[in-house]
Short mmCIF file of C-alpha atoms and ligand atoms in Angstrom, two decimals:
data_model
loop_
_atom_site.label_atom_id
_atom_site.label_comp_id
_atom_site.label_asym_id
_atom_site.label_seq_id
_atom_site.Cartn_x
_atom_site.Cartn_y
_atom_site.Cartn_z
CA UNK A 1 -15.88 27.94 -0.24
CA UNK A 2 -19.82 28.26 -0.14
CA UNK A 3 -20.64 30.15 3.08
CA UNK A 4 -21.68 33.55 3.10
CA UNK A 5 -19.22 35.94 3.79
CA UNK A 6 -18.66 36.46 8.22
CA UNK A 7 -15.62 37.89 10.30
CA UNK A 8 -14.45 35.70 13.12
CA UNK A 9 -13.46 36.49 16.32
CA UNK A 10 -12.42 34.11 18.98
CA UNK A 11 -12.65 35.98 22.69
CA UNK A 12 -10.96 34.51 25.76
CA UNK A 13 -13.51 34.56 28.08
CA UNK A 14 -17.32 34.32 28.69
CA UNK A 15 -17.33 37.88 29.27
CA UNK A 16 -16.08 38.72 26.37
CA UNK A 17 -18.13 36.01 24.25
CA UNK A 18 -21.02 38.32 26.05
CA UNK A 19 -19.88 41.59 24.25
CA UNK A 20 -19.20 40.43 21.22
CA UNK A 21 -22.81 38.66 21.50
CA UNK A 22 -24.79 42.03 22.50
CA UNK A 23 -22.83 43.89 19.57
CA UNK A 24 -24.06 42.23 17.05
CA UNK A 25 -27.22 40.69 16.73
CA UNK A 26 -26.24 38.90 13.67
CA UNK A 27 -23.03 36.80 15.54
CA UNK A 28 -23.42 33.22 16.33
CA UNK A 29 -21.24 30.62 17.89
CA UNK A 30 -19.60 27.97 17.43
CA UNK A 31 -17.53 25.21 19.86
CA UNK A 32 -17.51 21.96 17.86
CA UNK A 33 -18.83 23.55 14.44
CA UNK A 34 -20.27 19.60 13.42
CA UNK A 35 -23.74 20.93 12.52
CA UNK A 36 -22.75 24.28 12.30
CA UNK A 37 -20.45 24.13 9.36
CA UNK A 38 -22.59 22.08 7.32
CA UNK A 39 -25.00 24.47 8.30
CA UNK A 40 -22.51 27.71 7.42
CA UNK A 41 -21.85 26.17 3.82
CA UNK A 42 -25.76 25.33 3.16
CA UNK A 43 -26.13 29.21 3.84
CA UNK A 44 -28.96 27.77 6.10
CA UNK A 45 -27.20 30.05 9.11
CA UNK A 46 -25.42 33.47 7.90
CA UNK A 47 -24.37 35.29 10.55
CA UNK A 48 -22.15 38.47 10.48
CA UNK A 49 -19.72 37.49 12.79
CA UNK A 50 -18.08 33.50 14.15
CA UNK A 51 -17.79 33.51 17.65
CA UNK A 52 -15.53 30.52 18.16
CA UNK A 53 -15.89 29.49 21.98
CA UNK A 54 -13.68 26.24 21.56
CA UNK A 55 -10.49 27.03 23.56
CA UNK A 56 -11.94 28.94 26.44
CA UNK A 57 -10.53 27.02 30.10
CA UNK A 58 -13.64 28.49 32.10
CA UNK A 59 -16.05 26.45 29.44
CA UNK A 60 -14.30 22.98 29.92
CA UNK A 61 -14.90 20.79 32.14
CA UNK A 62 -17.29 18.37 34.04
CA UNK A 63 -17.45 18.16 37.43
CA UNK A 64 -19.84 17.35 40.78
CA UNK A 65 -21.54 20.10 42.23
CA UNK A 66 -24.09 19.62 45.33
CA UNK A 67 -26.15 16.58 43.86
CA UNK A 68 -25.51 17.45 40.28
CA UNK A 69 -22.77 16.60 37.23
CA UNK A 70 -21.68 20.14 36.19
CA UNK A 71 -20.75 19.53 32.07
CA UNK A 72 -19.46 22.98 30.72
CA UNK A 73 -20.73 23.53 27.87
CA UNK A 74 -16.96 23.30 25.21
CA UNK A 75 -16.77 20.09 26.90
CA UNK A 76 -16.37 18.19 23.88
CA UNK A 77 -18.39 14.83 23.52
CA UNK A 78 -15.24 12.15 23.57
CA UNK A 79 -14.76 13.47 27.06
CA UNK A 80 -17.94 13.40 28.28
CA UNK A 81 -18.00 9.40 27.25
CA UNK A 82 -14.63 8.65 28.73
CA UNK A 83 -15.35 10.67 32.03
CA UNK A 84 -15.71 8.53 35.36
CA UNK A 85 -17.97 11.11 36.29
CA UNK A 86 -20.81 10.68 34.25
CA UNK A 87 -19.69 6.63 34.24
CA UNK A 88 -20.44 6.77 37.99
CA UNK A 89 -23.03 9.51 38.54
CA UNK A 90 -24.72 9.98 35.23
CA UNK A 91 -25.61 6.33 33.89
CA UNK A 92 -27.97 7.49 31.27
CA UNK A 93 -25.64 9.56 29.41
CA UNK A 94 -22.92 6.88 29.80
CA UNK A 95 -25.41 5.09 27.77
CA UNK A 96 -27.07 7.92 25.49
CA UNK A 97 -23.64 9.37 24.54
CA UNK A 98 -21.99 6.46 22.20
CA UNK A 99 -24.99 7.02 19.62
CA UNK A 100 -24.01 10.69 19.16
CA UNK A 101 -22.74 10.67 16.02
CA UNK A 102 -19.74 8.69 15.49
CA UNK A 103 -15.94 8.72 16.83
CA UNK A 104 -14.98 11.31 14.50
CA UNK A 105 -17.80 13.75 14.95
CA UNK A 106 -17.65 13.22 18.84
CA UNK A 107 -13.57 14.21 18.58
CA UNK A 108 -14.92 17.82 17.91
CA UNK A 109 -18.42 18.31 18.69
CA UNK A 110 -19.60 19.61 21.93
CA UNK A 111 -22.31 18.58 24.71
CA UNK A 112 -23.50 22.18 25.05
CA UNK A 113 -23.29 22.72 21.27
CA UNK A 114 -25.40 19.88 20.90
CA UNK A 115 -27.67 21.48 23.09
CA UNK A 116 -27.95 24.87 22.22
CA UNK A 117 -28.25 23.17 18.45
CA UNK A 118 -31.65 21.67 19.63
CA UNK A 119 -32.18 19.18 16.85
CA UNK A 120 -35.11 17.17 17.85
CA UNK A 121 -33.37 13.65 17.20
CA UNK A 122 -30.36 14.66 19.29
CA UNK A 123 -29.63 12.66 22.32
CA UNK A 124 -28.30 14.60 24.69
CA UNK A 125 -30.99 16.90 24.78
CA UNK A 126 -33.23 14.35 25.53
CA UNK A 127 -31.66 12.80 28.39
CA UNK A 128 -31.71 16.29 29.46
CA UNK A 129 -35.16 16.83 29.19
CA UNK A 130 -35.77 13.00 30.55
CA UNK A 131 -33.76 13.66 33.57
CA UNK A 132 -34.92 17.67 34.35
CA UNK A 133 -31.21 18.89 33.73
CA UNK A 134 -30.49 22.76 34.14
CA UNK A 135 -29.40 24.90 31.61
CA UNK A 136 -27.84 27.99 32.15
CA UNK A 137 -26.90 30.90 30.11
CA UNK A 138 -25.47 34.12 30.41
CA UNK A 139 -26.26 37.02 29.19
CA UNK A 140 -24.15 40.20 29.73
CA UNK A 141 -24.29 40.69 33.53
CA UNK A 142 -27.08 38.37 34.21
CA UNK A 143 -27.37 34.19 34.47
CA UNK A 144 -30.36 32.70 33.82
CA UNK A 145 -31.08 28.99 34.36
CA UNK A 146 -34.05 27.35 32.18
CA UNK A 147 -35.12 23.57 32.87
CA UNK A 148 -34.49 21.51 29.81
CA UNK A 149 -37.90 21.02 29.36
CA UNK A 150 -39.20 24.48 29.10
CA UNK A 151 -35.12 25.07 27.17
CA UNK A 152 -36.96 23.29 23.62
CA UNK A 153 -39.40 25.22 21.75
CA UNK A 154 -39.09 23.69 18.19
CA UNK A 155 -36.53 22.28 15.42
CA UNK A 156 -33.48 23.44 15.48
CA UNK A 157 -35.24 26.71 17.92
CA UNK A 158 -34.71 27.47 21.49
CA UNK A 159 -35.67 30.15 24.25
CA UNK A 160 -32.41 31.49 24.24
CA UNK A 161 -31.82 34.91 23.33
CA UNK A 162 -29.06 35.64 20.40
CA UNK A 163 -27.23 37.35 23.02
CA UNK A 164 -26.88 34.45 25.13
CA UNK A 165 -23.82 32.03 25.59
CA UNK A 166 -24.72 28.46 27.19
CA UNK A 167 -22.24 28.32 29.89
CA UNK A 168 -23.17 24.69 31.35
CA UNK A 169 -25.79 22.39 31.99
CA UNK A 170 -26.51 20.94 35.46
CA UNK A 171 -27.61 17.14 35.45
CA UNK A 172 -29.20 15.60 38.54
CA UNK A 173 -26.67 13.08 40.09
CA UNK A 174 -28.57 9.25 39.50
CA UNK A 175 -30.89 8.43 42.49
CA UNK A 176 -29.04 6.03 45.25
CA UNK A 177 -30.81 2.18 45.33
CA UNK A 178 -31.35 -0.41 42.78
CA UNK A 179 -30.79 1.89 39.50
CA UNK A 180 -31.22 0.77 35.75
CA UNK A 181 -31.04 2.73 32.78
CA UNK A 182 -31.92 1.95 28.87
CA UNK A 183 -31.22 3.79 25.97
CA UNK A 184 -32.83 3.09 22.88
CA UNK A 185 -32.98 4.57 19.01
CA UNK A 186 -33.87 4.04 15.20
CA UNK A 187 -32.02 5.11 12.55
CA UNK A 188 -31.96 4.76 8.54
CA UNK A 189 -28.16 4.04 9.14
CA UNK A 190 -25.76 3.66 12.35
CA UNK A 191 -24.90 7.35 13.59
CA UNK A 192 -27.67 8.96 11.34
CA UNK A 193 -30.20 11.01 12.66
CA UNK A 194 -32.95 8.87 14.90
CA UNK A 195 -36.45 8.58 13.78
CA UNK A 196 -37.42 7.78 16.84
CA UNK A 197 -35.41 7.51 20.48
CA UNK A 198 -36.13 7.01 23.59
CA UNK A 199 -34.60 7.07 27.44
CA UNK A 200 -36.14 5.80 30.58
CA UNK A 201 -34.01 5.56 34.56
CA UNK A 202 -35.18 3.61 36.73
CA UNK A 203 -34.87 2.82 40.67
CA UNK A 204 -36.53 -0.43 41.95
CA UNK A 205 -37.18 -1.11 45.87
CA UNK A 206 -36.67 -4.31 47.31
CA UNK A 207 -39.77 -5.55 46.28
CA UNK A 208 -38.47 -5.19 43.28
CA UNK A 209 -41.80 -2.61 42.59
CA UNK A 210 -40.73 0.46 40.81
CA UNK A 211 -40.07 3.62 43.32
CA UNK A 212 -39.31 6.25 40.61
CA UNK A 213 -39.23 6.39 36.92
CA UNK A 214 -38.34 8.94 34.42
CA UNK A 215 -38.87 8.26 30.36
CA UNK A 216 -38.56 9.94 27.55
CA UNK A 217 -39.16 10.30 24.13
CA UNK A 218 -37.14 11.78 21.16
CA UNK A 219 -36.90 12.32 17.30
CA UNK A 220 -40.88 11.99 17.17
CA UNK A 221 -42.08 15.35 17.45
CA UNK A 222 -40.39 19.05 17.05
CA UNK A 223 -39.05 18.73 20.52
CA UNK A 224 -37.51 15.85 22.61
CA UNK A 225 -40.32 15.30 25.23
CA UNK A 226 -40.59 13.93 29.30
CA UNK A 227 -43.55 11.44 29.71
CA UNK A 228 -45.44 11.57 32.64
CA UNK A 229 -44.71 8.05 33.79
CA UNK A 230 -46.85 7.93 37.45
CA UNK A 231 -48.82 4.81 36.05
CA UNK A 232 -46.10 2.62 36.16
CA UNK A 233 -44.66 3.61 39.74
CA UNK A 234 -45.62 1.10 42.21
CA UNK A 235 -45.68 -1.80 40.03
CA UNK A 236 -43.18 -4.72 39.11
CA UNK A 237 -42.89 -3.13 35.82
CA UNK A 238 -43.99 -6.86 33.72
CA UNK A 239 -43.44 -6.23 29.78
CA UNK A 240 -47.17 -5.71 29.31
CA UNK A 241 -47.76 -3.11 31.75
CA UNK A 242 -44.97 -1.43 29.96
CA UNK A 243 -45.99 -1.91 26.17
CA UNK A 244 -49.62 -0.65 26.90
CA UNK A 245 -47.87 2.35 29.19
CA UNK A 246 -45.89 2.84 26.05
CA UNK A 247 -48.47 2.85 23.67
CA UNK A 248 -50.57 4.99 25.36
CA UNK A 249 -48.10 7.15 26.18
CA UNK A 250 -47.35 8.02 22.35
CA UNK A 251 -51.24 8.46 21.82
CA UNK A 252 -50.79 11.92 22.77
CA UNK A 253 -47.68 13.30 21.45
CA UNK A 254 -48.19 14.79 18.12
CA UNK A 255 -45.21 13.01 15.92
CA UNK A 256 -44.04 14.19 12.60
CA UNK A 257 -43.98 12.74 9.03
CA UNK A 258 -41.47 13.30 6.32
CA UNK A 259 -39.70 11.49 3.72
CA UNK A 260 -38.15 9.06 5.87
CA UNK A 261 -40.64 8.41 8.06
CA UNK A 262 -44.51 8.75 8.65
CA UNK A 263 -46.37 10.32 11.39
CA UNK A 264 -47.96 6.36 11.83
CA UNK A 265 -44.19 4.98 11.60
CA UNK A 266 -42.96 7.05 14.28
CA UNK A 267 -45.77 6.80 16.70
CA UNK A 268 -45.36 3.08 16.44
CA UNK A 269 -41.36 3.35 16.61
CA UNK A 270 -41.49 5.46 19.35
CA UNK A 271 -44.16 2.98 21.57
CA UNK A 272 -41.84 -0.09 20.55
CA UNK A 273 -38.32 2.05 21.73
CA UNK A 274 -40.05 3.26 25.23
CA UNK A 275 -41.02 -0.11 25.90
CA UNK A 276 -37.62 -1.77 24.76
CA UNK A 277 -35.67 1.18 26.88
CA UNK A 278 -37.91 0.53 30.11
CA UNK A 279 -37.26 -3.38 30.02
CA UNK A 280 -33.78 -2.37 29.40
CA UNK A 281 -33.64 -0.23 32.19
CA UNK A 282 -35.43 -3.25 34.30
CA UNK A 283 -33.20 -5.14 33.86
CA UNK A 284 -30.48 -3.47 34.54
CA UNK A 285 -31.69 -2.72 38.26
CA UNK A 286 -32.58 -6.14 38.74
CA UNK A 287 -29.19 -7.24 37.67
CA UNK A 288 -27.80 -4.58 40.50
CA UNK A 289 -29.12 -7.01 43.77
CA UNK A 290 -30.60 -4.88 45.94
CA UNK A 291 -27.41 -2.91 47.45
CA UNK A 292 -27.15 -0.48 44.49
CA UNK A 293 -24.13 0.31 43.00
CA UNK A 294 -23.77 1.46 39.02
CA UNK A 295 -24.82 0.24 36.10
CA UNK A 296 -23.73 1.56 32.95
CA UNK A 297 -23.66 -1.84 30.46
CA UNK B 1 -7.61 36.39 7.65
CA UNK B 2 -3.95 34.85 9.16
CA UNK B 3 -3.54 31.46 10.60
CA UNK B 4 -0.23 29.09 11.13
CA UNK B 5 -0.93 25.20 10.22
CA UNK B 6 0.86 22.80 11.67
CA UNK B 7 0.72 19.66 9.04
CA UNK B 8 2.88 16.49 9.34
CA UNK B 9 5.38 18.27 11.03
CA UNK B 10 5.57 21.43 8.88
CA UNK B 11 4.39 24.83 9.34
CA UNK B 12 2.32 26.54 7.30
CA UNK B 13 1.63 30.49 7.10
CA UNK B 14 -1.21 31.09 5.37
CA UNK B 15 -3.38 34.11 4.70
CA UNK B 16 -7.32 32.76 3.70
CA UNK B 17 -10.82 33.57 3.87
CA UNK B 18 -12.16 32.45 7.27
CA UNK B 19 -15.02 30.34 5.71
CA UNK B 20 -12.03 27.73 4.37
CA UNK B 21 -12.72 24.64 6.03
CA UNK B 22 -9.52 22.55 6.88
CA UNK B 23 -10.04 20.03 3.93
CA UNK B 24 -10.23 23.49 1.75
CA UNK B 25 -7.22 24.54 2.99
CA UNK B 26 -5.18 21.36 2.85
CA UNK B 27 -6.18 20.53 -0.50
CA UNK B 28 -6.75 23.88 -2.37
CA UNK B 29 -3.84 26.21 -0.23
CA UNK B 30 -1.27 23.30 0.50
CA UNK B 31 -2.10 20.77 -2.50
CA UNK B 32 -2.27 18.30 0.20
CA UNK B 33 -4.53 16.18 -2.22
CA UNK B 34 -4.11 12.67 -0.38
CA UNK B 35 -7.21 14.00 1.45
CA UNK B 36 -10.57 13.48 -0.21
CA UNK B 37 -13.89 15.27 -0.36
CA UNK B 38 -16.33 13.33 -0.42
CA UNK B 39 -19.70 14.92 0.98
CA UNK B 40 -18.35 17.43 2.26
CA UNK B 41 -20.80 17.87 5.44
CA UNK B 42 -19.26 15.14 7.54
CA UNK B 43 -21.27 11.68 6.20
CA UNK B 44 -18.87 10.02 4.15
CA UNK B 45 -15.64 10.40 5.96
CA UNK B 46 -13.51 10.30 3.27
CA UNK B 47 -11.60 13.88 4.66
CA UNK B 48 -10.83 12.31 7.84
CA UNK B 49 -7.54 13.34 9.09
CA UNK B 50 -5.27 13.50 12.63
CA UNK B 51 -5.83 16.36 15.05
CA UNK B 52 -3.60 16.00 17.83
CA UNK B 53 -4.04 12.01 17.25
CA UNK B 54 -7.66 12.01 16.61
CA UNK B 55 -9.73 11.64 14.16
CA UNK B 56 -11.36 14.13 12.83
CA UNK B 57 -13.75 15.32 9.34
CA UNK B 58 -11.72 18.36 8.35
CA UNK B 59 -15.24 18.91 6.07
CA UNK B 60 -16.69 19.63 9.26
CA UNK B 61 -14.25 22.52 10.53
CA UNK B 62 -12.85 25.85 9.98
CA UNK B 63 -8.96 25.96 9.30
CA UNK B 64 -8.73 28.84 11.10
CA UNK B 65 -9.86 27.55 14.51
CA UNK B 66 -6.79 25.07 13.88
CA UNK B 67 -3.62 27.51 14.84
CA UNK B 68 -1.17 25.99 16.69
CA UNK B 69 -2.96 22.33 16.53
CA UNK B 70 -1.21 19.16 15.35
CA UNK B 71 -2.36 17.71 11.92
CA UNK B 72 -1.49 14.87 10.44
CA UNK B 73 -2.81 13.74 6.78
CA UNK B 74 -2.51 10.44 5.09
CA UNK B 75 1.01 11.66 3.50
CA UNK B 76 2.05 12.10 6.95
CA UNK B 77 1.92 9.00 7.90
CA UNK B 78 4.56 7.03 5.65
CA UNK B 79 6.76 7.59 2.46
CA UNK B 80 6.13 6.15 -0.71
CA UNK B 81 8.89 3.26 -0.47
CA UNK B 82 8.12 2.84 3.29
CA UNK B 83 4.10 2.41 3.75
CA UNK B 84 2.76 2.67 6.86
CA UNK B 85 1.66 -0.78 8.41
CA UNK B 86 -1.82 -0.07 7.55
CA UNK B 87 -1.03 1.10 4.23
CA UNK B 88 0.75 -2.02 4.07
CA UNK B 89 -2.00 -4.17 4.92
CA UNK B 90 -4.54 -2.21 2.44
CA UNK B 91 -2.64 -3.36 -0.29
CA UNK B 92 -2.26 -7.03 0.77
CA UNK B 93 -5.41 -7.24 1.28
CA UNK B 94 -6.70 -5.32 -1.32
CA UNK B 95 -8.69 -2.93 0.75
CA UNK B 96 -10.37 -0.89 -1.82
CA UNK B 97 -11.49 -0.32 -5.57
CA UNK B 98 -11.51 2.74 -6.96
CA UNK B 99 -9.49 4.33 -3.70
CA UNK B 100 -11.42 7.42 -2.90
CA UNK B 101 -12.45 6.56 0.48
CA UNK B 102 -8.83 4.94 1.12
CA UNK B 103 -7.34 7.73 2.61
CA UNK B 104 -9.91 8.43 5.12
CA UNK B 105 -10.36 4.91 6.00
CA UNK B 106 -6.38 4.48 7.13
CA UNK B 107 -6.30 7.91 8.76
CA UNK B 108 -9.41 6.74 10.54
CA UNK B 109 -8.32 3.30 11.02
CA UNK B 110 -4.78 4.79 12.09
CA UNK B 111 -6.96 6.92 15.27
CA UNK B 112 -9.00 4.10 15.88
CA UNK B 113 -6.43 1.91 16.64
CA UNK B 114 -4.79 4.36 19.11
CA UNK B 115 -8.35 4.58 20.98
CA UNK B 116 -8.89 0.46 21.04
CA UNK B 117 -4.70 0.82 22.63
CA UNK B 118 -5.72 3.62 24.99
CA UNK B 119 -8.43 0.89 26.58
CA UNK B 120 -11.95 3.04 25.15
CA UNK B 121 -14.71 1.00 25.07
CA UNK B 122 -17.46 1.10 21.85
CA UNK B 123 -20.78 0.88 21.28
CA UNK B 124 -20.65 -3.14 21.20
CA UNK B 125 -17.89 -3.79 23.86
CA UNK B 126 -19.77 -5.86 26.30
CA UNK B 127 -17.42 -6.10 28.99
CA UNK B 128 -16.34 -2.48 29.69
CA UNK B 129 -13.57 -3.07 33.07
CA UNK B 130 -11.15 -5.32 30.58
CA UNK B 131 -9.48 -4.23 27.47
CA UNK B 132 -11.72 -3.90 24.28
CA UNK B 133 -10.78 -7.33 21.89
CA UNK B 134 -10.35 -6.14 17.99
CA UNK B 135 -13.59 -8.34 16.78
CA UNK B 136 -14.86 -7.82 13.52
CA UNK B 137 -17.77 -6.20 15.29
CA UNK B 138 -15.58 -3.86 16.96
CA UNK B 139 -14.10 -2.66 13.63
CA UNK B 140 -17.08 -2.23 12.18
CA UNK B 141 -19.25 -0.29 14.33
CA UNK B 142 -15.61 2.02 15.38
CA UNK B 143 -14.92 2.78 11.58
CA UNK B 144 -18.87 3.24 11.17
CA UNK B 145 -17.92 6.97 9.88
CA UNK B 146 -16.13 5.76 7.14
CA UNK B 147 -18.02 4.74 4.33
CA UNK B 148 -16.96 2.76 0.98
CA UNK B 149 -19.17 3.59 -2.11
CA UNK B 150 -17.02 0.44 -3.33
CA UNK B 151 -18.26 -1.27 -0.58
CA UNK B 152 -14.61 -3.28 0.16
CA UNK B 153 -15.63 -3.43 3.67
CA UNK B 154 -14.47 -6.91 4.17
CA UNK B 155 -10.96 -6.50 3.03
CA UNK B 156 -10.81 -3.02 4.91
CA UNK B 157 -11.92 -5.09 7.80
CA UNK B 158 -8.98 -7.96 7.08
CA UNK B 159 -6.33 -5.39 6.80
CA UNK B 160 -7.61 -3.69 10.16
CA UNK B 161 -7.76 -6.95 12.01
CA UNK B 162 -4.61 -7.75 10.73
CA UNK B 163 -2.85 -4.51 11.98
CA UNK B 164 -4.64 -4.30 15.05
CA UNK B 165 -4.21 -7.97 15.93
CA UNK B 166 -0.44 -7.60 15.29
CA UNK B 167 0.12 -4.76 17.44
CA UNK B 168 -1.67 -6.05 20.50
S1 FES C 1 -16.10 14.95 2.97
FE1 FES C 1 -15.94 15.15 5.11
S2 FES C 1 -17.21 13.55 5.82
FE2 FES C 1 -17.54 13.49 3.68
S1 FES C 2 -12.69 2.02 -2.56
FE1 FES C 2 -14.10 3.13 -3.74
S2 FES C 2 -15.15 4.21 -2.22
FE2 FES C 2 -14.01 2.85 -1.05
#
């Protein structure tokens, strides 16, 4: 047994999650506990009191609100990648979600958890950031909703309070037309961390020009990151339009070095996997015709 | 703290420290040893048991969230004179050296099985509207949680593709 000493407590509702939360300072939660217990026995998180969230009905669930895939946030992650809902309305996680982890791991952990966990190399969080998901939270009484983007603000560190339980996160429902999506990552070994990931969605017109794009970047920096990808809109997307997009691209973003991989290493991993998940994504519309429909292989 | 395991069938009543993960409790509190600890933060998958028919690292979770659940462990899943069909085939095929990862790797292999039956696709399935084919490259990249320090990955793989094939 090598955590520090906590009580647990496991509430039935969000409400009560919320109490227990505003209590005591020191409480943390936990849903799928696959980082967290690691984490618990490292003595890298010690807080007073477990808050286990894992059972409770009004945190489960995906679903299609208005233009948007509702995931709760105990949903776990096996769900999530056998759901027909994100199969049919949320193609990039269809694709993002089989390199979290690995069957095991996905059994138990959670898509908020992962989340709320805010590991840098984590993919969910970055096809939340790449497609502007919502995150909401409450907070005793009060909801707030953060964009994904603005949700990051380090490893492992977010802008939610310690009295806040992530309720759900709202992902915008894929764009109608000729849609592609890539997913793309680098690893040491298969279901290890990523060095470097990226995500791009894609919708051509019937020019087969590019009409919207959204791209991003992860396990580069302390934050999963949204690229401003304007230059490429309008054209037919070839593969070098895309590389020097890429590389330029990961000119500005401030990448991190450590033992496994160099600043240098990542900036050029990250270039290579933006390219690779555009042309992916490419071809993916193109392979549509030009009546739409999904794409998720 | 108290919590009721349920494991291969039985119940359990036990009264332990809330920071026991499962694998703590089924080895240390129930001498269910069959499990292994390998890593013990979920990278080796050498504790991977049942839960409710999935696979799960009990490293990588708290007994006490576990009341009521089902569990099943390696000695759950056969007797000694009657092996399980994957046991079975581990032993024709001589799926391992020194054995520590064994256990994990049939519990694992046991769940995976179940999930290629149930029609999930994987990472490398290319065709994702007809039912998943057991290829070597399916095996491998499903029981890519389970690792062999041994490295008897092809004869694990045999024995899989051996069940797998005969139950389809
Ligand atoms: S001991 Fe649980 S995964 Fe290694
Ligand atoms: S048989 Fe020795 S670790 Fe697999």
């Amino acid at each position: 047994m090598k955590p520090a000493s906590f009580r647990y407590v496991r509430p039935n509702s969000v409400a009560e999650v919320c109490e227990v939360l505003a209590a005591e300072p020191d409480a943390r939660i936990i849903a799928g506990g696959q980082t967290l217990t690691p984490m618990l026995a490292m003595r890298l998180a010690r807080p007073s009191v477990l808050v286990d969230i894992h059972r409770i009905g009004e945190l489960i669930g995906i679903s299609r609100v208005d233009g948007a895939v509702v995931i709760r946030s105990a949903t776990r992650q096996v769900d999530a990648l056998h759901s027909a809902i994100i199969d049919e309305d949320l193609p990039l996680l269809a694709k993002a979600l089989p390199w979290v982890g690995h069957p095991p791991t996905r059994t138990r952990g959670t898509v908020g958890g992962s989340i709320a966990n805010a590991d840098p190399s984590a993919e969910i969080g970055l096809v939340a950031v790449t497609l502007d998901a919502e995150i909401v939270l409450a907070d005793g009484e009060d909801e707030e909703v953060v964009l994904a983007e603005d949700f990051f603000i380090g490893p492992m560190l977010t802008v939610a309070s310690p009295s806040a339980c992530l309720t759900e996160v709202r992902f915008p429902r894929r764009p109608d037309g000729r849609l592609g999506v890539g997913f793309q990552e680098i690893s040491s070994r298969k279901s290890d961390f990523a060095f470097a990931s990226a995500a791009a969605q894609l919708v051509l017109d019937a020019d087969g020009a590019c009409s919207e794009l959204r791209v991003g970047v992860g396990g580069v920096g302390d934050v999963p990151l949204k690229l401003d990808a304007e230059a490429l809109c309008g054209t037919r997307l070839a593969d070098a339009e895309i590389r020097d997009f890429a590389v330029a691209a990961m000119a500005d973003v401030e990448t991190v070095g450590d033992l496994h991989a160099s600043e240098a290493y990542r900036r050029r991993a990250g270039a290579a996997l933006i390219a690779k998940a555009i042309i992916e994504a490419r071809q993916g519309a193109l392979n549509t015709g030009s009546s739409g429909g999904r794409n998720v292989g | 703290m108290h919590v009721t395991l349920s494991v291969n069938g039985t119940e359990h009543a036990l009264d332990i420290d809330p920071r026991t993960t499962l694998l703590d409790a089924l080895r240390d509190h129930l001498d269910l040893t069959g499990t292994k600890k390998g890593c013990d933060h979920g990278q080796c998958g050498a504790c991977t048991i049942l839960l409710d028919g999935k696979r799960i690292n009990s490293c990588l979770t708290l007994a006490v969230m576990h009341e009521g659940d089902a569990i099943t462990t390696v000695e759950g899943l056969s007797t000694p004179d009657a092996l399980s069909p994957l046991q079975a085939a581990f032993v024709a095929h001589d799926g391992y050296q020194c054995g520590y990862c064994t256990p994990g790797q049939i519990c694992s292999a046991t769940g995976m099985l179940e999930e290629i039956a149930a029609g999930w696709p994987s990472h490398v399935t290319d065709d994702l509207e007809a039912d998943p084919a057991l290829t070597r490259e399916e095996i491998s990249e499903r029981m890519s949680g389970n690792l062999c320090r041994c490295s008897a990955y092809p004869n694990i793989v045999d024995a899989i593709a051996e069940v797998g094939g005969a139950a389809k």
